[in-house]
Short mmCIF file of N, CA and C in Angstrom, two decimals:
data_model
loop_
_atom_site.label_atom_id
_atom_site.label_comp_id
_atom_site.label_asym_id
_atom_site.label_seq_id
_atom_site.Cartn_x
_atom_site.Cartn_y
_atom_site.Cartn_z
N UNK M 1 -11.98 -27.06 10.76
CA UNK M 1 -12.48 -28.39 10.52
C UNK M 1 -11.84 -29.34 11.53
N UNK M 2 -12.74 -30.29 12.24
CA UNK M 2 -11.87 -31.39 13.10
C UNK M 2 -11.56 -32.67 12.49
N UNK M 3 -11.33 -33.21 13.11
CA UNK M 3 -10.61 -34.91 11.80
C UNK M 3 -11.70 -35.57 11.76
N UNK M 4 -12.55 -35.36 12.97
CA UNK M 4 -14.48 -35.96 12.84
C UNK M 4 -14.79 -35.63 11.32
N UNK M 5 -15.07 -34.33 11.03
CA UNK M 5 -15.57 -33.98 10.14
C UNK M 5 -14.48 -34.05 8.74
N UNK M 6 -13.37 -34.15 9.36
CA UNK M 6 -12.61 -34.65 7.72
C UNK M 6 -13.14 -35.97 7.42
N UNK M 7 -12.73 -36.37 8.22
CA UNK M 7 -13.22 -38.47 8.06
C UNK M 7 -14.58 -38.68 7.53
N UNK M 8 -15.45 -37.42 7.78
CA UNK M 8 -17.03 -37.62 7.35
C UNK M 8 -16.81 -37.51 5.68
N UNK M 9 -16.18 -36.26 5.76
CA UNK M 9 -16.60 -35.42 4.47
C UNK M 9 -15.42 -36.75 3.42
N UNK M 10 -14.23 -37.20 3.94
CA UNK M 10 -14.02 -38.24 2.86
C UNK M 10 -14.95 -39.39 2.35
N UNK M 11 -15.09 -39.98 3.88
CA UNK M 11 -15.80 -41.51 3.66
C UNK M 11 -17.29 -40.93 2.52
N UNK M 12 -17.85 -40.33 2.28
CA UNK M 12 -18.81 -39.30 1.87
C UNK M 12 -18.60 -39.63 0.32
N UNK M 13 -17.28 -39.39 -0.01
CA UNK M 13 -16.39 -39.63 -1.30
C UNK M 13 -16.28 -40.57 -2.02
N UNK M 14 -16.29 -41.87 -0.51
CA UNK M 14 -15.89 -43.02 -1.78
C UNK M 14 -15.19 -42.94 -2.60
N UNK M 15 -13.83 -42.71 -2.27
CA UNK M 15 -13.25 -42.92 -3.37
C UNK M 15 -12.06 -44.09 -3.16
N UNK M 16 -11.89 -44.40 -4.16
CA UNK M 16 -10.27 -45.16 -3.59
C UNK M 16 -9.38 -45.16 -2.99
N UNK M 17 -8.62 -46.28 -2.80
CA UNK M 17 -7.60 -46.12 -1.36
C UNK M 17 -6.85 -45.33 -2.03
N UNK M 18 -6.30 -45.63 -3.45
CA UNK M 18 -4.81 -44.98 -4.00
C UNK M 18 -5.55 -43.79 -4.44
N UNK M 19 -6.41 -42.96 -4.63
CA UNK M 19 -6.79 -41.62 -4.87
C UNK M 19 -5.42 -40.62 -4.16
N UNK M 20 -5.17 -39.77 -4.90
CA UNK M 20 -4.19 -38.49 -4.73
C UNK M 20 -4.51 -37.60 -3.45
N UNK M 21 -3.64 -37.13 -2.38
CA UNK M 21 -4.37 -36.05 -1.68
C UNK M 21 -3.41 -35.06 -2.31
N UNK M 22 -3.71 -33.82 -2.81
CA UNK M 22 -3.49 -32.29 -3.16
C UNK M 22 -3.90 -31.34 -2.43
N UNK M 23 -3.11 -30.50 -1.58
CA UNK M 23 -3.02 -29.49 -1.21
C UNK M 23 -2.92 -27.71 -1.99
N UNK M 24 -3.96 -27.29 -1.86
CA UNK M 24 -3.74 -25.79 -2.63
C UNK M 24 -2.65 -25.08 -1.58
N UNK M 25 -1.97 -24.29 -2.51
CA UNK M 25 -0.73 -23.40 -1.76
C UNK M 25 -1.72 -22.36 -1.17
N UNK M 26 -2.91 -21.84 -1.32
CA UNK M 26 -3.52 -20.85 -0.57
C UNK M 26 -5.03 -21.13 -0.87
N UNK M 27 -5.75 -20.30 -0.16
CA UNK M 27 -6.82 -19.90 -0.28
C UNK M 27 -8.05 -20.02 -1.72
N UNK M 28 -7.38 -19.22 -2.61
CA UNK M 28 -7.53 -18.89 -3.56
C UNK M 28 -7.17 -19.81 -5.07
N UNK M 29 -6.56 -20.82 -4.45
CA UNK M 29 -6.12 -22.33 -5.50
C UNK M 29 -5.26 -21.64 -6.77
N UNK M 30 -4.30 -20.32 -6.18
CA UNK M 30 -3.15 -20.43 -6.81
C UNK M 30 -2.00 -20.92 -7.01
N UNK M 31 -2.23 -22.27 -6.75
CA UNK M 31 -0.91 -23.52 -6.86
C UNK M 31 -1.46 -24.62 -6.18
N UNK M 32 -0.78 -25.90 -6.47
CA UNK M 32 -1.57 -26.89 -5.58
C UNK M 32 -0.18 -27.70 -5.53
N UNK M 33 -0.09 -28.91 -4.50
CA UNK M 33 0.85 -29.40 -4.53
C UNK M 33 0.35 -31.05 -3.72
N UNK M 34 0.91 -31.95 -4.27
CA UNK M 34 0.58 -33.30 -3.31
C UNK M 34 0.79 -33.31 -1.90
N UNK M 35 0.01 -33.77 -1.07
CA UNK M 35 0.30 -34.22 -0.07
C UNK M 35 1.71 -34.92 0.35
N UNK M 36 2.52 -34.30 1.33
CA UNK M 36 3.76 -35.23 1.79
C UNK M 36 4.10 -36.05 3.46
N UNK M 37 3.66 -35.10 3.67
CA UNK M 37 3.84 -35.82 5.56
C UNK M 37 2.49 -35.74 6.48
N UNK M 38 1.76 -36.41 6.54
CA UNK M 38 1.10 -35.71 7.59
C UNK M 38 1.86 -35.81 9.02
N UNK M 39 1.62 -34.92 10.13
CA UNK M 39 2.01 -35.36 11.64
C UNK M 39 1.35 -34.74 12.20
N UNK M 40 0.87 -35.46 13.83
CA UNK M 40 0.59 -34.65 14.51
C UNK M 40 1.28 -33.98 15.54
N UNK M 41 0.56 -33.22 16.01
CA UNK M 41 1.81 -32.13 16.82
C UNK M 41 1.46 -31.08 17.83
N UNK M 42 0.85 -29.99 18.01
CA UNK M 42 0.54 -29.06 18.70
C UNK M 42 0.41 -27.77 18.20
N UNK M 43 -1.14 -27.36 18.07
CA UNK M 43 -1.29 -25.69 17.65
C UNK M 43 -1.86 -24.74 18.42
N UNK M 44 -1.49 -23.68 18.00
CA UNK M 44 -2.35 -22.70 18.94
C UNK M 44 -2.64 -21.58 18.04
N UNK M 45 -3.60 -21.22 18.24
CA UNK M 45 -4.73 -20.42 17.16
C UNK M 45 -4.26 -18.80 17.59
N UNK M 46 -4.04 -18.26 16.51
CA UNK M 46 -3.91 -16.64 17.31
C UNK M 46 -4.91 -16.00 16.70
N UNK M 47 -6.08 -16.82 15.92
CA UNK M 47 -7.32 -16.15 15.25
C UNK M 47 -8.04 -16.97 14.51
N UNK M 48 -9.37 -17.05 14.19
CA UNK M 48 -10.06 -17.86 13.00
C UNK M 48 -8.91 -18.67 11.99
N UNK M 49 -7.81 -17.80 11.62
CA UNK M 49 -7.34 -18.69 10.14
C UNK M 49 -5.59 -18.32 9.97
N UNK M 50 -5.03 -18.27 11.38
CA UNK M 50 -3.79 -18.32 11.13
C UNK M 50 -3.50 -18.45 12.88
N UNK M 51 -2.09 -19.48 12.93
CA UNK M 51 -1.68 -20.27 13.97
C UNK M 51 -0.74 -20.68 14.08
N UNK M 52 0.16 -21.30 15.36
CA UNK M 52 1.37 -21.78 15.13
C UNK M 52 1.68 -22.98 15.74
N UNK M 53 2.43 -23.89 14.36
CA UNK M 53 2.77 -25.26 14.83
C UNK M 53 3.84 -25.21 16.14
N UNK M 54 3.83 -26.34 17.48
CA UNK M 54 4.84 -26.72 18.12
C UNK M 54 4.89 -28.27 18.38
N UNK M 55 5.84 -28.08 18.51
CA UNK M 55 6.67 -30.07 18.67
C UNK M 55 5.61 -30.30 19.74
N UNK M 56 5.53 -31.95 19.85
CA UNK M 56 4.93 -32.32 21.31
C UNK M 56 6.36 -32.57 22.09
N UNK M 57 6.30 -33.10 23.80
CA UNK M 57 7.22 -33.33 24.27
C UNK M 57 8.04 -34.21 23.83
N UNK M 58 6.86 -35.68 23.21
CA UNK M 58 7.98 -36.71 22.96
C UNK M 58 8.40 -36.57 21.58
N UNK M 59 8.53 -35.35 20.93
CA UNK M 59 9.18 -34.98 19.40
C UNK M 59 10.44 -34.20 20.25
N UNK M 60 10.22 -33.66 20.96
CA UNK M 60 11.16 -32.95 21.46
C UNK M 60 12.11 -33.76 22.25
N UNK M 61 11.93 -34.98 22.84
CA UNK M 61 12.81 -35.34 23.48
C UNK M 61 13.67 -36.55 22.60
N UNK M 62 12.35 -36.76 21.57
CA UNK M 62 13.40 -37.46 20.61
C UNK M 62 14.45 -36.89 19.42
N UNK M 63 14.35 -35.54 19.35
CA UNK M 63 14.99 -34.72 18.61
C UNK M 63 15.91 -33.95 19.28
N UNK M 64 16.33 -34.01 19.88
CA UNK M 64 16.94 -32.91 21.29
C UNK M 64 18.01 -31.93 19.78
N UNK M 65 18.45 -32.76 19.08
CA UNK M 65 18.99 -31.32 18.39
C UNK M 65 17.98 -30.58 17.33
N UNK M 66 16.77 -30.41 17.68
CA UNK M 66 15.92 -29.36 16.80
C UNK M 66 16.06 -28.42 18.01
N UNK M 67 15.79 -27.33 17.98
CA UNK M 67 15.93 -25.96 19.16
C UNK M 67 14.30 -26.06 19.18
N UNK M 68 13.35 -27.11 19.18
CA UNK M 68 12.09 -26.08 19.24
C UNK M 68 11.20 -25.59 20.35
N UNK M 69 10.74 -24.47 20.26
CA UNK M 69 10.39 -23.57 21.53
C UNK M 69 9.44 -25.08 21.99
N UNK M 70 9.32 -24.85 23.41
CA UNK M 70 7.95 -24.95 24.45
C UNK M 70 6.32 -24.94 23.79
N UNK M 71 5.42 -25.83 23.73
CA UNK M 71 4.47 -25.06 23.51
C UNK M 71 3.88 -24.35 24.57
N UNK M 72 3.23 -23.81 24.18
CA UNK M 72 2.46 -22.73 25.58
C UNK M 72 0.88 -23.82 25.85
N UNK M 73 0.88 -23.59 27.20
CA UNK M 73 -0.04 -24.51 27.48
C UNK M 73 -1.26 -24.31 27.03
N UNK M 74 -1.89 -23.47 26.42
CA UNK M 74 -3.49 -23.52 25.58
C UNK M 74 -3.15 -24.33 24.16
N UNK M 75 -1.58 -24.66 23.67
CA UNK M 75 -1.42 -25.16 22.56
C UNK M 75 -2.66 -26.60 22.60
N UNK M 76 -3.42 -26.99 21.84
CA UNK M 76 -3.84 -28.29 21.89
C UNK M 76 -3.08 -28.96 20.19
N UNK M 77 -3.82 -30.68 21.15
CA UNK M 77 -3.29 -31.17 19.54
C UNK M 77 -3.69 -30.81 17.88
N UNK M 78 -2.98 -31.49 17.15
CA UNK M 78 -3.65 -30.99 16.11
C UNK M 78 -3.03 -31.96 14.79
N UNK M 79 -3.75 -32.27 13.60
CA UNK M 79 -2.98 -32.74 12.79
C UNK M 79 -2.72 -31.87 12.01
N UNK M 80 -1.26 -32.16 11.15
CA UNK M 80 -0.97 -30.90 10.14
C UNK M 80 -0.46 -31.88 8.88
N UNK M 81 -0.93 -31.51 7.99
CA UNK M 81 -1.01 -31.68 6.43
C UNK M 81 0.67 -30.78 5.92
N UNK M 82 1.47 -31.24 5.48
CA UNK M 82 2.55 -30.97 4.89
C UNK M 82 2.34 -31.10 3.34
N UNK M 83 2.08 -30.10 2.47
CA UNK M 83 2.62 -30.28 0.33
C UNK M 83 3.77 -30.93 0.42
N UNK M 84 4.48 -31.26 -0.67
CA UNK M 84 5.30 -31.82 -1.42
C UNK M 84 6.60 -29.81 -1.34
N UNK M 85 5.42 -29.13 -1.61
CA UNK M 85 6.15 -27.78 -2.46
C UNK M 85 5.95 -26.78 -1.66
#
């Protein structure tokens, strides 16, 4: 899904500003948990439905004590949704 089509499928909703965002722990909606951070950042896809987050530069240069790898240059941006749990 791109944030085009998130932004569609909310505004779609109508719903209120203070409405809840909930995150399912998987697939299958065996656990759910509130929304806590969103950020954006850098992913790279190693298939349809699993991938790996990396820092951008200026997370990295403002964090200098996180160790986090390089992204590899096909990483593009991306937003990521953080639960509570």
């Amino acid at each position: 899904m791109t944030l085009a089509e998130l932004r569609r499928q909310l505004n779609a909703l109508n719903l209120p500003g203070d409405t809840p965002v909930v995150l399912s722990t998987d697939a299958e909606g065996n656990g759910f948990s509130p929304l806590s951070v969103l950020d954006d950042a850098l992913y790279l896809a190693h298939n349809s439905f699993n991938g790996e987050w990396y820092a951008t530069d200026e997370m990295r240069t403002q964090n200098p004590e996180n160790e986090w790898d390089e992204a590899p240059s096909e990483a593009k941006p991306a937003v990521f949704l953080w639960p509570t749990n």
